[in-house]
Amino acid sequence: MAHQWRGIIAEYADRLPAHVQEKIVSLGEGGTPLVEAPVLSELTGAQVFLKVEGMNPTGSFKDRGMTTAISAAAGRGAQAVVCASTGNTSASAAAYATRAGMLCAVLVPDGKIAMGKLSQAIAHGARLLQVDGNFDDCLIAARKLAETHPVELVNSVNPDRIEGQKTGAFEIVDALGDAPDIHALPVGNAGNITAYRKGFVEYATATADLPAVASRTPAMWGFQAAGSAPIVAGHPITEPETIATAIRIGNPASWQQAEAARDESGGVIESVTDEQILAAHRILSSQAGVFVEPASAAGVAGIISRAERGLVPAGARIVVTVTGHGLKDPQWALRAADGSEVVPTRVGADVVSIADALGLG
Ligand code: AN7
C-alpha cells in the first residue's frame, strides 16, 4: 500500500494537543533518519547514532515546532507571526507562514546569520529586519511586539513549539525500540533540550489513554559553545561569541527548563570550544558522511570531549541530535584543519591530466 510520512502532527496526533490539529499546516516534517556512526562509536567506546535533523523540509529541527506553532496560530485565525532568530527559526517560520498565507516578520542579529538561512527567509517572503543587537536583544523586541500588536510570537517560548519538537524524542525511541542511555545535543535558547526531555518523559509514562512506549529516559547531555555558555557559567553572557552562530545566545529563554532536564535526567550541560566544534564538524563530514552546520557539531564535540576525560560509559547507547544541515553555512567546509582555504585543483579536460592529478599515474 502506498505510504508517505505525513508530518509530525498526523503521525503523532494522539500525543499532541487538539488545538494544533484544527488547521494543520505541514511540509512533511519529521521522519528523519537515525544513522549509526561507527567512527564515533570507535572514538568514544559507545554505540553512537545521529538523529539527522538537517533532513527536515527547511533543513533544521525547527520545522517540528513550527508546524505546531503555525497550525495553532492558523486555528486561531492569526494573520501575522514574528520571531527573533539566529537563522534557522526564521527560515522555518518564513516557510510555514507563507504556506499558511500569513505575514512573517523576523528579527535577526545584524551580520551574524549564515547566508543559507538568510536566503531562505527572503525566498519565503518574510519581512526580514536586521537588528542592531544580538539574538537576546532581538527576542526581547519580538516579545514586546507580540504583546502590543496583532502578531503571534513563534519562538520556542511559545509552548506549541515545544509540543512539536518533543516528537524528535518519540522518533528516536520508535527507531531503537527503547530510549538510549544518553541523548546529546547543542544548547542555544534551550527550547530543544526542554522539548526532548518532555518527549522522553511522556514516552516513558503510561496514562489513562496511552501506554508507556519506553522503559526509561536518557541522560540529557547538552553542550553550549564556550564563548556563549551562560548555563555553564551560571550567569547571562552579555556579548556572546562563537563561530557557531546558531547558538550564539547569551541569555537562554528556557534556562530553568534546561537545568531541570539536566538534573532530572542525571545529565550534564558543558561547553565546547570553537576548535572542538570544528574538529567534530570535520569528523562528521569527512568520516561519518553527514554534513551539518557548526552548531550541530557541538553535541558530537561534547561526547568526544567527555570520552577523552573517561566520562562515557563503555558500550552506552548514545543518540546525538545533529540539528541543522551543512548547506546552511557551507563556508566552514572550505577550510583545512590548519585554517587555510581549500582551493580545488585545476586540470585540463583530458584523462591523462585528470588521472595524474588523482595520483592514478
Ligand atoms: C542548528 O534559529 O535559536 O537550544 O533562532 O539553529 O533550542 O535554541 C537556533 C538554535 C541548535 C539550539 N542547533 O537550539 C534560532 C535558534 C541549531 C540551531 C540550536 C539552534 P535551542
mmCIF file of C-alpha atoms and ligand atoms in Angstrom:
data_model
loop_
_atom_site.group_PDB
_atom_site.id
_atom_site.type_symbol
_atom_site.label_atom_id
_atom_site.label_comp_id
_atom_site.label_asym_id
_atom_site.label_seq_id
_atom_site.Cartn_x
_atom_site.Cartn_y
_atom_site.Cartn_z
ATOM 1 C CA MET A 1 0.000 0.000 0.000
ATOM 2 C CA ALA A 2 1.260 3.458 -0.820
ATOM 3 C CA HIS A 3 2.562 5.211 2.255
ATOM 4 C CA GLN A 4 4.258 8.512 2.768
ATOM 5 C CA TRP A 5 5.304 10.066 6.080
ATOM 6 C CA ARG A 6 2.558 12.581 6.823
ATOM 7 C CA GLY A 7 4.355 15.098 9.043
ATOM 8 C CA ILE A 8 4.585 15.025 12.822
ATOM 9 C CA ILE A 9 1.082 16.258 13.648
ATOM 10 C CA ALA A 10 -0.649 13.491 11.693
ATOM 11 C CA GLU A 11 1.882 10.844 12.732
ATOM 12 C CA TYR A 12 1.699 11.670 16.459
ATOM 13 C CA ALA A 13 -1.874 13.001 16.630
ATOM 14 C CA ASP A 14 -2.696 11.050 19.805
ATOM 15 C CA ARG A 15 0.208 12.665 21.663
ATOM 16 C CA LEU A 16 -0.288 16.266 20.567
ATOM 17 C CA PRO A 17 -2.868 18.816 21.765
ATOM 18 C CA ALA A 18 -6.143 19.116 19.861
ATOM 19 C CA HIS A 19 -5.739 22.834 19.173
ATOM 20 C CA VAL A 20 -2.786 22.250 16.805
ATOM 21 C CA GLN A 21 -4.864 19.808 14.766
ATOM 22 C CA GLU A 22 -7.787 22.009 13.721
ATOM 23 C CA LYS A 23 -5.973 23.579 10.806
ATOM 24 C CA ILE A 24 -2.798 21.655 10.089
ATOM 25 C CA VAL A 25 -0.008 23.473 8.242
ATOM 26 C CA SER A 26 2.619 20.871 7.322
ATOM 27 C CA LEU A 27 5.508 20.466 4.904
ATOM 28 C CA GLY A 28 6.022 16.792 5.794
ATOM 29 C CA GLU A 29 8.495 17.497 8.618
ATOM 30 C CA GLY A 30 9.917 14.769 10.885
ATOM 31 C CA GLY A 31 10.577 11.160 9.989
ATOM 32 C CA THR A 32 14.279 11.996 9.840
ATOM 33 C CA PRO A 33 16.983 9.302 9.625
ATOM 34 C CA LEU A 34 18.679 7.801 12.673
ATOM 35 C CA VAL A 35 22.100 6.951 11.282
ATOM 36 C CA GLU A 36 24.653 4.816 13.077
ATOM 37 C CA ALA A 37 28.116 6.429 13.208
ATOM 38 C CA PRO A 38 30.818 3.750 13.612
ATOM 39 C CA VAL A 39 33.592 6.365 13.593
ATOM 40 C CA LEU A 40 32.078 7.999 16.674
ATOM 41 C CA SER A 41 31.435 4.647 18.354
ATOM 42 C CA GLU A 42 35.110 3.848 17.903
ATOM 43 C CA LEU A 43 36.234 7.246 19.225
ATOM 44 C CA THR A 44 34.032 7.070 22.330
ATOM 45 C CA GLY A 45 33.776 3.352 23.128
ATOM 46 C CA ALA A 46 29.995 3.694 22.971
ATOM 47 C CA GLN A 47 27.375 2.885 20.324
ATOM 48 C CA VAL A 48 26.609 6.206 18.667
ATOM 49 C CA PHE A 49 23.703 7.163 16.422
ATOM 50 C CA LEU A 50 22.999 10.514 14.778
ATOM 51 C CA LYS A 51 19.459 11.888 14.536
ATOM 52 C CA VAL A 52 19.877 13.844 11.317
ATOM 53 C CA GLU A 53 17.557 16.811 11.679
ATOM 54 C CA GLY A 54 19.031 18.587 8.669
ATOM 55 C CA MET A 55 16.716 16.320 6.661
ATOM 56 C CA ASN A 56 13.660 18.360 7.646
ATOM 57 C CA PRO A 57 11.913 20.500 4.965
ATOM 58 C CA THR A 58 13.830 23.695 5.725
ATOM 59 C CA GLY A 59 16.964 21.871 6.859
ATOM 60 C CA SER A 60 16.680 22.054 10.641
ATOM 61 C CA PHE A 61 14.811 20.652 13.659
ATOM 62 C CA LYS A 62 12.850 23.903 13.937
ATOM 63 C CA ASP A 63 10.275 22.575 11.457
ATOM 64 C CA ARG A 64 8.917 20.148 14.085
ATOM 65 C CA GLY A 65 7.967 23.050 16.335
ATOM 66 C CA MET A 66 6.972 25.380 13.533
ATOM 67 C CA THR A 67 4.304 23.058 12.104
ATOM 68 C CA THR A 68 2.600 23.022 15.511
ATOM 69 C CA ALA A 69 3.095 26.744 16.229
ATOM 70 C CA ILE A 70 1.846 27.884 12.822
ATOM 71 C CA SER A 71 -1.014 25.357 12.838
ATOM 72 C CA ALA A 72 -2.153 26.640 16.238
ATOM 73 C CA ALA A 73 -1.879 30.227 15.010
ATOM 74 C CA ALA A 74 -3.856 29.331 11.880
ATOM 75 C CA GLY A 75 -6.513 27.666 14.023
ATOM 76 C CA ARG A 76 -6.939 30.922 15.933
ATOM 77 C CA GLY A 77 -7.158 32.877 12.684
ATOM 78 C CA ALA A 78 -3.843 34.687 13.138
ATOM 79 C CA GLN A 79 -2.754 36.910 10.237
ATOM 80 C CA ALA A 80 0.862 37.501 11.191
ATOM 81 C CA VAL A 81 3.701 35.955 13.188
ATOM 82 C CA VAL A 82 7.035 37.241 14.451
ATOM 83 C CA CYS A 83 10.227 35.585 15.653
ATOM 84 C CA ALA A 84 13.713 36.504 16.762
ATOM 85 C CA SER A 85 16.283 34.210 15.264
ATOM 86 C CA THR A 86 19.897 33.237 14.814
ATOM 87 C CA GLY A 87 18.721 31.961 11.425
ATOM 88 C CA ASN A 88 17.019 28.581 11.458
ATOM 89 C CA THR A 89 13.879 29.685 13.258
ATOM 90 C CA SER A 90 13.448 32.472 10.708
ATOM 91 C CA ALA A 91 13.892 30.088 7.764
ATOM 92 C CA SER A 92 11.324 27.716 9.205
ATOM 93 C CA ALA A 93 8.835 30.384 10.299
ATOM 94 C CA ALA A 94 9.029 32.012 6.871
ATOM 95 C CA ALA A 95 8.267 28.738 5.063
ATOM 96 C CA TYR A 96 5.361 27.655 7.274
ATOM 97 C CA ALA A 97 3.876 31.166 7.455
ATOM 98 C CA THR A 98 3.847 31.619 3.693
ATOM 99 C CA ARG A 99 2.269 28.188 3.376
ATOM 100 C CA ALA A 100 -0.464 29.362 5.774
ATOM 101 C CA GLY A 101 -0.897 32.677 3.964
ATOM 102 C CA MET A 102 0.386 34.675 6.929
ATOM 103 C CA LEU A 103 2.756 37.577 7.105
ATOM 104 C CA CYS A 104 6.038 36.657 8.801
ATOM 105 C CA ALA A 105 8.325 39.188 10.457
ATOM 106 C CA VAL A 106 11.792 38.073 11.508
ATOM 107 C CA LEU A 107 14.313 39.893 13.663
ATOM 108 C CA VAL A 108 17.894 38.732 13.193
ATOM 109 C CA PRO A 109 21.160 39.962 14.706
ATOM 110 C CA ASP A 110 22.952 42.196 12.231
ATOM 111 C CA GLY A 111 25.634 40.388 10.217
ATOM 112 C CA LYS A 112 25.611 37.266 12.356
ATOM 113 C CA ILE A 113 23.385 34.889 10.465
ATOM 114 C CA ALA A 114 24.522 32.300 7.947
ATOM 115 C CA MET A 115 23.875 33.036 4.264
ATOM 116 C CA GLY A 116 21.806 29.901 3.651
ATOM 117 C CA LYS A 117 19.350 30.831 6.386
ATOM 118 C CA LEU A 118 19.122 34.464 5.328
ATOM 119 C CA SER A 119 18.339 33.408 1.765
ATOM 120 C CA GLN A 120 15.629 31.022 2.949
ATOM 121 C CA ALA A 121 13.816 33.715 4.934
ATOM 122 C CA ILE A 122 13.976 36.059 1.947
ATOM 123 C CA ALA A 123 12.946 33.365 -0.553
ATOM 124 C CA HIS A 124 9.877 32.533 1.517
ATOM 125 C CA GLY A 125 8.846 36.162 1.604
ATOM 126 C CA ALA A 126 9.494 37.081 5.224
ATOM 127 C CA ARG A 127 9.788 40.708 6.297
ATOM 128 C CA LEU A 128 13.383 40.429 7.416
ATOM 129 C CA LEU A 129 14.785 43.076 9.749
ATOM 130 C CA GLN A 130 18.456 43.080 10.723
ATOM 131 C CA VAL A 131 18.511 44.417 14.253
ATOM 132 C CA ASP A 132 21.330 46.434 15.712
ATOM 133 C CA GLY A 133 21.934 43.990 18.578
ATOM 134 C CA ASN A 134 22.414 40.296 19.330
ATOM 135 C CA PHE A 135 19.855 37.450 19.461
ATOM 136 C CA ASP A 136 18.893 38.216 23.052
ATOM 137 C CA ASP A 137 18.049 41.823 22.092
ATOM 138 C CA CYS A 138 16.006 40.527 19.137
ATOM 139 C CA LEU A 139 13.991 38.198 21.384
ATOM 140 C CA ILE A 140 13.143 40.977 23.840
ATOM 141 C CA ALA A 141 11.926 43.140 20.952
ATOM 142 C CA ALA A 142 9.940 40.296 19.364
ATOM 143 C CA ARG A 143 8.201 39.540 22.660
ATOM 144 C CA LYS A 144 7.253 43.199 23.107
ATOM 145 C CA LEU A 145 5.976 43.463 19.538
ATOM 146 C CA ALA A 146 3.766 40.395 20.063
ATOM 147 C CA GLU A 147 2.416 41.819 23.333
ATOM 148 C CA THR A 148 1.466 45.149 21.827
ATOM 149 C CA HIS A 149 0.483 44.304 18.229
ATOM 150 C CA PRO A 150 -1.673 41.703 16.457
ATOM 151 C CA VAL A 151 1.197 39.292 15.702
ATOM 152 C CA GLU A 152 1.875 35.921 17.326
ATOM 153 C CA LEU A 153 5.293 35.042 18.709
ATOM 154 C CA VAL A 154 6.643 31.753 17.300
ATOM 155 C CA ASN A 155 9.887 31.478 19.249
ATOM 156 C CA SER A 156 10.284 28.430 21.496
ATOM 157 C CA VAL A 157 8.853 30.355 24.468
ATOM 158 C CA ASN A 158 5.590 29.574 22.635
ATOM 159 C CA PRO A 159 4.531 26.222 24.201
ATOM 160 C CA ASP A 160 3.198 24.968 20.849
ATOM 161 C CA ARG A 161 6.805 24.920 19.600
ATOM 162 C CA ILE A 162 7.872 22.587 22.428
ATOM 163 C CA GLU A 163 4.948 20.245 21.711
ATOM 164 C CA GLY A 164 6.108 19.766 18.130
ATOM 165 C CA GLN A 165 9.789 19.432 18.923
ATOM 166 C CA LYS A 166 9.182 16.713 21.527
ATOM 167 C CA THR A 167 8.370 14.356 18.617
ATOM 168 C CA GLY A 168 12.098 14.041 17.904
ATOM 169 C CA ALA A 169 12.340 12.021 21.127
ATOM 170 C CA PHE A 170 9.387 9.851 20.064
ATOM 171 C CA GLU A 171 11.070 9.034 16.762
ATOM 172 C CA ILE A 172 14.322 8.024 18.463
ATOM 173 C CA VAL A 173 12.504 5.596 20.756
ATOM 174 C CA ASP A 174 10.368 4.278 17.889
ATOM 175 C CA ALA A 175 13.525 3.593 15.858
ATOM 176 C CA LEU A 176 15.551 1.945 18.646
ATOM 177 C CA GLY A 177 12.730 0.122 20.439
ATOM 178 C CA ASP A 178 13.543 1.903 23.710
ATOM 179 C CA ALA A 179 15.216 5.095 24.916
ATOM 180 C CA PRO A 180 19.006 5.341 24.516
ATOM 181 C CA ASP A 181 21.209 5.668 27.604
ATOM 182 C CA ILE A 182 22.302 9.159 26.650
ATOM 183 C CA HIS A 183 20.892 11.876 24.395
ATOM 184 C CA ALA A 184 23.341 14.635 23.411
ATOM 185 C CA LEU A 185 22.542 17.909 21.647
ATOM 186 C CA PRO A 186 23.642 21.532 21.268
ATOM 187 C CA VAL A 187 22.034 24.134 23.549
ATOM 188 C CA GLY A 188 21.282 27.705 22.475
ATOM 189 C CA ASN A 189 18.000 29.209 23.606
ATOM 190 C CA ALA A 190 17.375 25.823 25.308
ATOM 191 C CA GLY A 191 13.993 25.067 23.732
ATOM 192 C CA ASN A 192 15.124 21.816 22.179
ATOM 193 C CA ILE A 193 16.624 20.237 25.296
ATOM 194 C CA THR A 194 13.365 21.151 27.052
ATOM 195 C CA ALA A 195 11.292 19.583 24.269
ATOM 196 C CA TYR A 196 13.321 16.376 24.043
ATOM 197 C CA ARG A 197 13.137 15.877 27.799
ATOM 198 C CA LYS A 198 9.344 16.312 27.649
ATOM 199 C CA GLY A 199 9.101 13.793 24.806
ATOM 200 C CA PHE A 200 11.239 11.176 26.525
ATOM 201 C CA VAL A 201 9.301 11.531 29.795
ATOM 202 C CA GLU A 202 5.932 11.271 28.041
ATOM 203 C CA TYR A 203 7.015 8.155 26.154
ATOM 204 C CA ALA A 204 8.137 6.508 29.409
ATOM 205 C CA THR A 205 4.900 7.302 31.245
ATOM 206 C CA ALA A 206 1.641 5.367 30.878
ATOM 207 C CA THR A 207 -1.554 7.431 31.049
ATOM 208 C CA ALA A 208 -5.237 6.510 31.118
ATOM 209 C CA ASP A 209 -5.308 6.682 27.318
ATOM 210 C CA LEU A 210 -1.809 5.743 26.211
ATOM 211 C CA PRO A 211 0.691 3.025 27.154
ATOM 212 C CA ALA A 212 4.322 3.677 28.025
ATOM 213 C CA VAL A 213 6.494 3.089 24.949
ATOM 214 C CA ALA A 214 9.911 3.369 26.627
ATOM 215 C CA SER A 215 11.121 1.686 29.828
ATOM 216 C CA ARG A 216 13.340 4.619 30.850
ATOM 217 C CA THR A 217 14.511 8.126 29.922
ATOM 218 C CA PRO A 218 18.031 9.007 28.736
ATOM 219 C CA ALA A 219 20.543 11.234 30.500
ATOM 220 C CA MET A 220 20.425 14.592 28.724
ATOM 221 C CA TRP A 221 23.860 15.901 27.753
ATOM 222 C CA GLY A 222 23.669 19.489 26.494
ATOM 223 C CA PHE A 223 26.585 21.421 25.005
ATOM 224 C CA GLN A 224 26.989 25.182 24.661
ATOM 225 C CA ALA A 225 29.717 26.962 22.705
ATOM 226 C CA ALA A 226 32.467 28.151 25.058
ATOM 227 C CA GLY A 227 32.045 31.846 24.172
ATOM 228 C CA SER A 228 28.272 31.597 24.635
ATOM 229 C CA ALA A 229 27.845 29.311 27.631
ATOM 230 C CA PRO A 230 25.646 31.132 30.169
ATOM 231 C CA ILE A 231 24.213 27.968 31.746
ATOM 232 C CA VAL A 232 27.720 26.610 32.330
ATOM 233 C CA ALA A 233 28.924 29.974 33.666
ATOM 234 C CA GLY A 234 25.845 30.421 35.842
ATOM 235 C CA HIS A 235 25.104 33.935 34.569
ATOM 236 C CA PRO A 236 23.991 35.599 31.317
ATOM 237 C CA ILE A 237 26.728 36.436 28.792
ATOM 238 C CA THR A 238 26.218 39.989 27.531
ATOM 239 C CA GLU A 239 28.395 39.649 24.440
ATOM 240 C CA PRO A 240 28.213 36.013 23.335
ATOM 241 C CA GLU A 241 30.687 34.895 20.677
ATOM 242 C CA THR A 242 31.205 31.694 18.683
ATOM 243 C CA ILE A 243 31.603 30.671 15.054
ATOM 244 C CA ALA A 244 28.522 28.502 15.640
ATOM 245 C CA THR A 245 26.201 31.459 15.058
ATOM 246 C CA ALA A 246 23.047 29.363 15.576
ATOM 247 C CA ILE A 247 23.873 29.030 19.277
ATOM 248 C CA ARG A 248 25.375 32.480 19.795
ATOM 249 C CA ILE A 249 22.912 33.164 22.627
ATOM 250 C CA GLY A 250 23.792 34.736 25.977
ATOM 251 C CA ASN A 251 20.550 34.515 27.944
ATOM 252 C CA PRO A 252 18.508 31.430 27.000
ATOM 253 C CA ALA A 253 14.746 31.803 27.387
ATOM 254 C CA SER A 254 14.329 28.215 28.615
ATOM 255 C CA TRP A 255 17.270 28.345 31.035
ATOM 256 C CA GLN A 256 15.410 26.846 34.019
ATOM 257 C CA GLN A 257 13.785 24.120 31.939
ATOM 258 C CA ALA A 258 17.218 23.162 30.589
ATOM 259 C CA GLU A 259 18.604 22.865 34.111
ATOM 260 C CA ALA A 260 15.597 20.773 35.106
ATOM 261 C CA ALA A 261 16.099 18.490 32.081
ATOM 262 C CA ARG A 262 19.746 18.073 33.052
ATOM 263 C CA ASP A 263 19.117 17.450 36.751
ATOM 264 C CA GLU A 264 16.033 15.240 36.490
ATOM 265 C CA SER A 265 17.693 13.027 33.865
ATOM 266 C CA GLY A 266 21.070 12.738 35.609
ATOM 267 C CA GLY A 267 22.697 14.629 32.753
ATOM 268 C CA VAL A 268 25.177 17.452 32.218
ATOM 269 C CA ILE A 269 25.427 20.795 30.440
ATOM 270 C CA GLU A 270 29.003 21.612 29.427
ATOM 271 C CA SER A 271 30.796 23.841 26.951
ATOM 272 C CA VAL A 272 32.926 23.015 23.912
ATOM 273 C CA THR A 273 35.366 25.374 22.198
ATOM 274 C CA ASP A 274 35.057 26.532 18.599
ATOM 275 C CA GLU A 275 38.117 24.390 17.827
ATOM 276 C CA GLN A 276 36.411 21.302 19.235
ATOM 277 C CA ILE A 277 33.259 22.159 17.288
ATOM 278 C CA LEU A 278 35.180 22.472 14.023
ATOM 279 C CA ALA A 279 37.094 19.242 14.666
ATOM 280 C CA ALA A 280 33.790 17.403 15.246
ATOM 281 C CA HIS A 281 32.323 19.081 12.154
ATOM 282 C CA ARG A 282 35.226 17.692 10.131
ATOM 283 C CA ILE A 283 34.884 14.156 11.531
ATOM 284 C CA LEU A 284 31.172 14.190 10.726
ATOM 285 C CA SER A 285 31.614 15.320 7.153
ATOM 286 C CA SER A 286 34.845 13.532 6.211
ATOM 287 C CA GLN A 287 34.273 10.220 8.002
ATOM 288 C CA ALA A 288 30.629 9.772 9.023
ATOM 289 C CA GLY A 289 29.328 11.156 5.714
ATOM 290 C CA VAL A 290 26.994 13.575 7.474
ATOM 291 C CA PHE A 291 27.247 17.291 6.668
ATOM 292 C CA VAL A 292 25.999 19.574 9.430
ATOM 293 C CA GLU A 293 26.294 23.227 10.311
ATOM 294 C CA PRO A 294 28.841 24.121 13.027
ATOM 295 C CA ALA A 295 26.313 24.475 15.883
ATOM 296 C CA SER A 296 25.080 20.976 15.148
ATOM 297 C CA ALA A 297 28.556 19.576 15.689
ATOM 298 C CA ALA A 298 28.589 20.805 19.308
ATOM 299 C CA GLY A 299 26.865 17.654 20.571
ATOM 300 C CA VAL A 300 29.401 15.453 18.796
ATOM 301 C CA ALA A 301 32.268 17.609 20.110
ATOM 302 C CA GLY A 302 30.771 17.146 23.554
ATOM 303 C CA ILE A 303 30.687 13.365 23.548
ATOM 304 C CA ILE A 304 34.235 13.226 22.138
ATOM 305 C CA SER A 305 35.416 15.587 24.869
ATOM 306 C CA ARG A 306 33.737 13.530 27.583
ATOM 307 C CA ALA A 307 35.189 10.326 26.150
ATOM 308 C CA GLU A 308 38.658 11.881 26.317
ATOM 309 C CA ARG A 309 38.058 12.535 30.014
ATOM 310 C CA GLY A 310 36.843 8.959 30.599
ATOM 311 C CA LEU A 311 33.254 10.106 31.140
ATOM 312 C CA VAL A 312 31.471 7.996 28.514
ATOM 313 C CA PRO A 313 30.294 4.637 29.919
ATOM 314 C CA ALA A 314 31.650 1.737 27.811
ATOM 315 C CA GLY A 315 29.076 0.389 25.383
ATOM 316 C CA ALA A 316 26.477 3.047 26.221
ATOM 317 C CA ARG A 317 23.899 3.680 23.547
ATOM 318 C CA ILE A 318 24.131 7.380 22.647
ATOM 319 C CA VAL A 319 21.969 9.378 20.254
ATOM 320 C CA VAL A 320 23.348 12.753 19.196
ATOM 321 C CA THR A 321 20.805 15.049 17.599
ATOM 322 C CA VAL A 322 22.550 16.967 14.823
ATOM 323 C CA THR A 323 20.216 19.878 14.424
ATOM 324 C CA GLY A 324 20.859 21.612 11.082
ATOM 325 C CA HIS A 325 22.151 20.918 7.580
ATOM 326 C CA GLY A 326 25.709 21.721 6.475
ATOM 327 C CA LEU A 327 24.455 23.615 3.430
ATOM 328 C CA LYS A 328 23.060 26.302 5.737
ATOM 329 C CA ASP A 329 26.561 27.576 6.454
ATOM 330 C CA PRO A 330 28.911 25.883 3.981
ATOM 331 C CA GLN A 331 31.941 28.167 4.346
ATOM 332 C CA TRP A 332 33.387 26.018 7.167
ATOM 333 C CA ALA A 333 33.852 23.065 4.836
ATOM 334 C CA LEU A 334 36.175 25.141 2.680
ATOM 335 C CA ARG A 335 38.868 25.397 5.330
ATOM 336 C CA ALA A 336 41.520 22.785 6.061
ATOM 337 C CA ALA A 337 42.294 21.695 9.620
ATOM 338 C CA ASP A 338 45.093 24.307 9.776
ATOM 339 C CA GLY A 339 42.642 27.079 8.838
ATOM 340 C CA SER A 340 43.928 27.554 5.288
ATOM 341 C CA GLU A 341 41.468 27.883 2.423
ATOM 342 C CA VAL A 342 40.806 24.754 0.370
ATOM 343 C CA VAL A 343 41.199 25.527 -3.326
ATOM 344 C CA PRO A 344 40.156 22.896 -5.908
ATOM 345 C CA THR A 345 42.964 21.641 -8.196
ATOM 346 C CA ARG A 346 42.578 22.890 -11.786
ATOM 347 C CA VAL A 347 43.195 20.410 -14.582
ATOM 348 C CA GLY A 348 42.789 20.181 -18.347
ATOM 349 C CA ALA A 349 39.806 18.299 -19.760
ATOM 350 C CA ASP A 350 41.822 15.216 -20.674
ATOM 351 C CA VAL A 351 42.111 11.838 -18.974
ATOM 352 C CA VAL A 352 45.877 11.969 -18.654
ATOM 353 C CA SER A 353 45.861 15.216 -16.658
ATOM 354 C CA ILE A 354 42.922 14.062 -14.551
ATOM 355 C CA ALA A 355 44.419 10.649 -13.777
ATOM 356 C CA ASP A 356 47.697 12.373 -12.993
ATOM 357 C CA ALA A 357 46.053 14.821 -10.606
ATOM 358 C CA LEU A 358 44.307 11.906 -8.859
ATOM 359 C CA GLY A 359 47.610 10.081 -8.446
ATOM 360 C CA LEU A 360 46.425 7.225 -10.647
ATOM 361 C CA GLY A 361 49.618 7.506 -12.642
HETATM 362 C C1 AN7 B 1 21.291 24.327 14.175
HETATM 363 O O1 AN7 B 1 17.117 29.795 14.915
HETATM 364 O O2 AN7 B 1 17.821 29.820 18.274
HETATM 365 O O3 AN7 B 1 18.641 25.365 22.327
HETATM 366 O O4 AN7 B 1 16.827 31.390 16.340
HETATM 367 O O5 AN7 B 1 19.744 26.595 14.800
HETATM 368 O O6 AN7 B 1 16.501 25.012 21.104
HETATM 369 O O7 AN7 B 1 17.759 27.157 20.855
HETATM 370 C C2 AN7 B 1 18.535 28.242 16.698
HETATM 371 C C3 AN7 B 1 19.047 27.324 17.558
HETATM 372 C C4 AN7 B 1 20.947 24.171 17.821
HETATM 373 C C5 AN7 B 1 19.895 25.493 19.585
HETATM 374 N N1 AN7 B 1 21.279 23.900 16.551
HETATM 375 O O8 AN7 B 1 18.603 25.047 19.886
HETATM 376 C C6 AN7 B 1 17.223 30.252 16.045
HETATM 377 C C7 AN7 B 1 17.867 29.458 17.109
HETATM 378 C C8 AN7 B 1 20.883 24.703 15.552
HETATM 379 C C9 AN7 B 1 20.116 25.833 15.824
HETATM 380 C C10 AN7 B 1 20.203 25.278 18.153
HETATM 381 C C11 AN7 B 1 19.789 26.146 17.157
HETATM 382 P P1 AN7 B 1 17.821 25.675 21.120
#
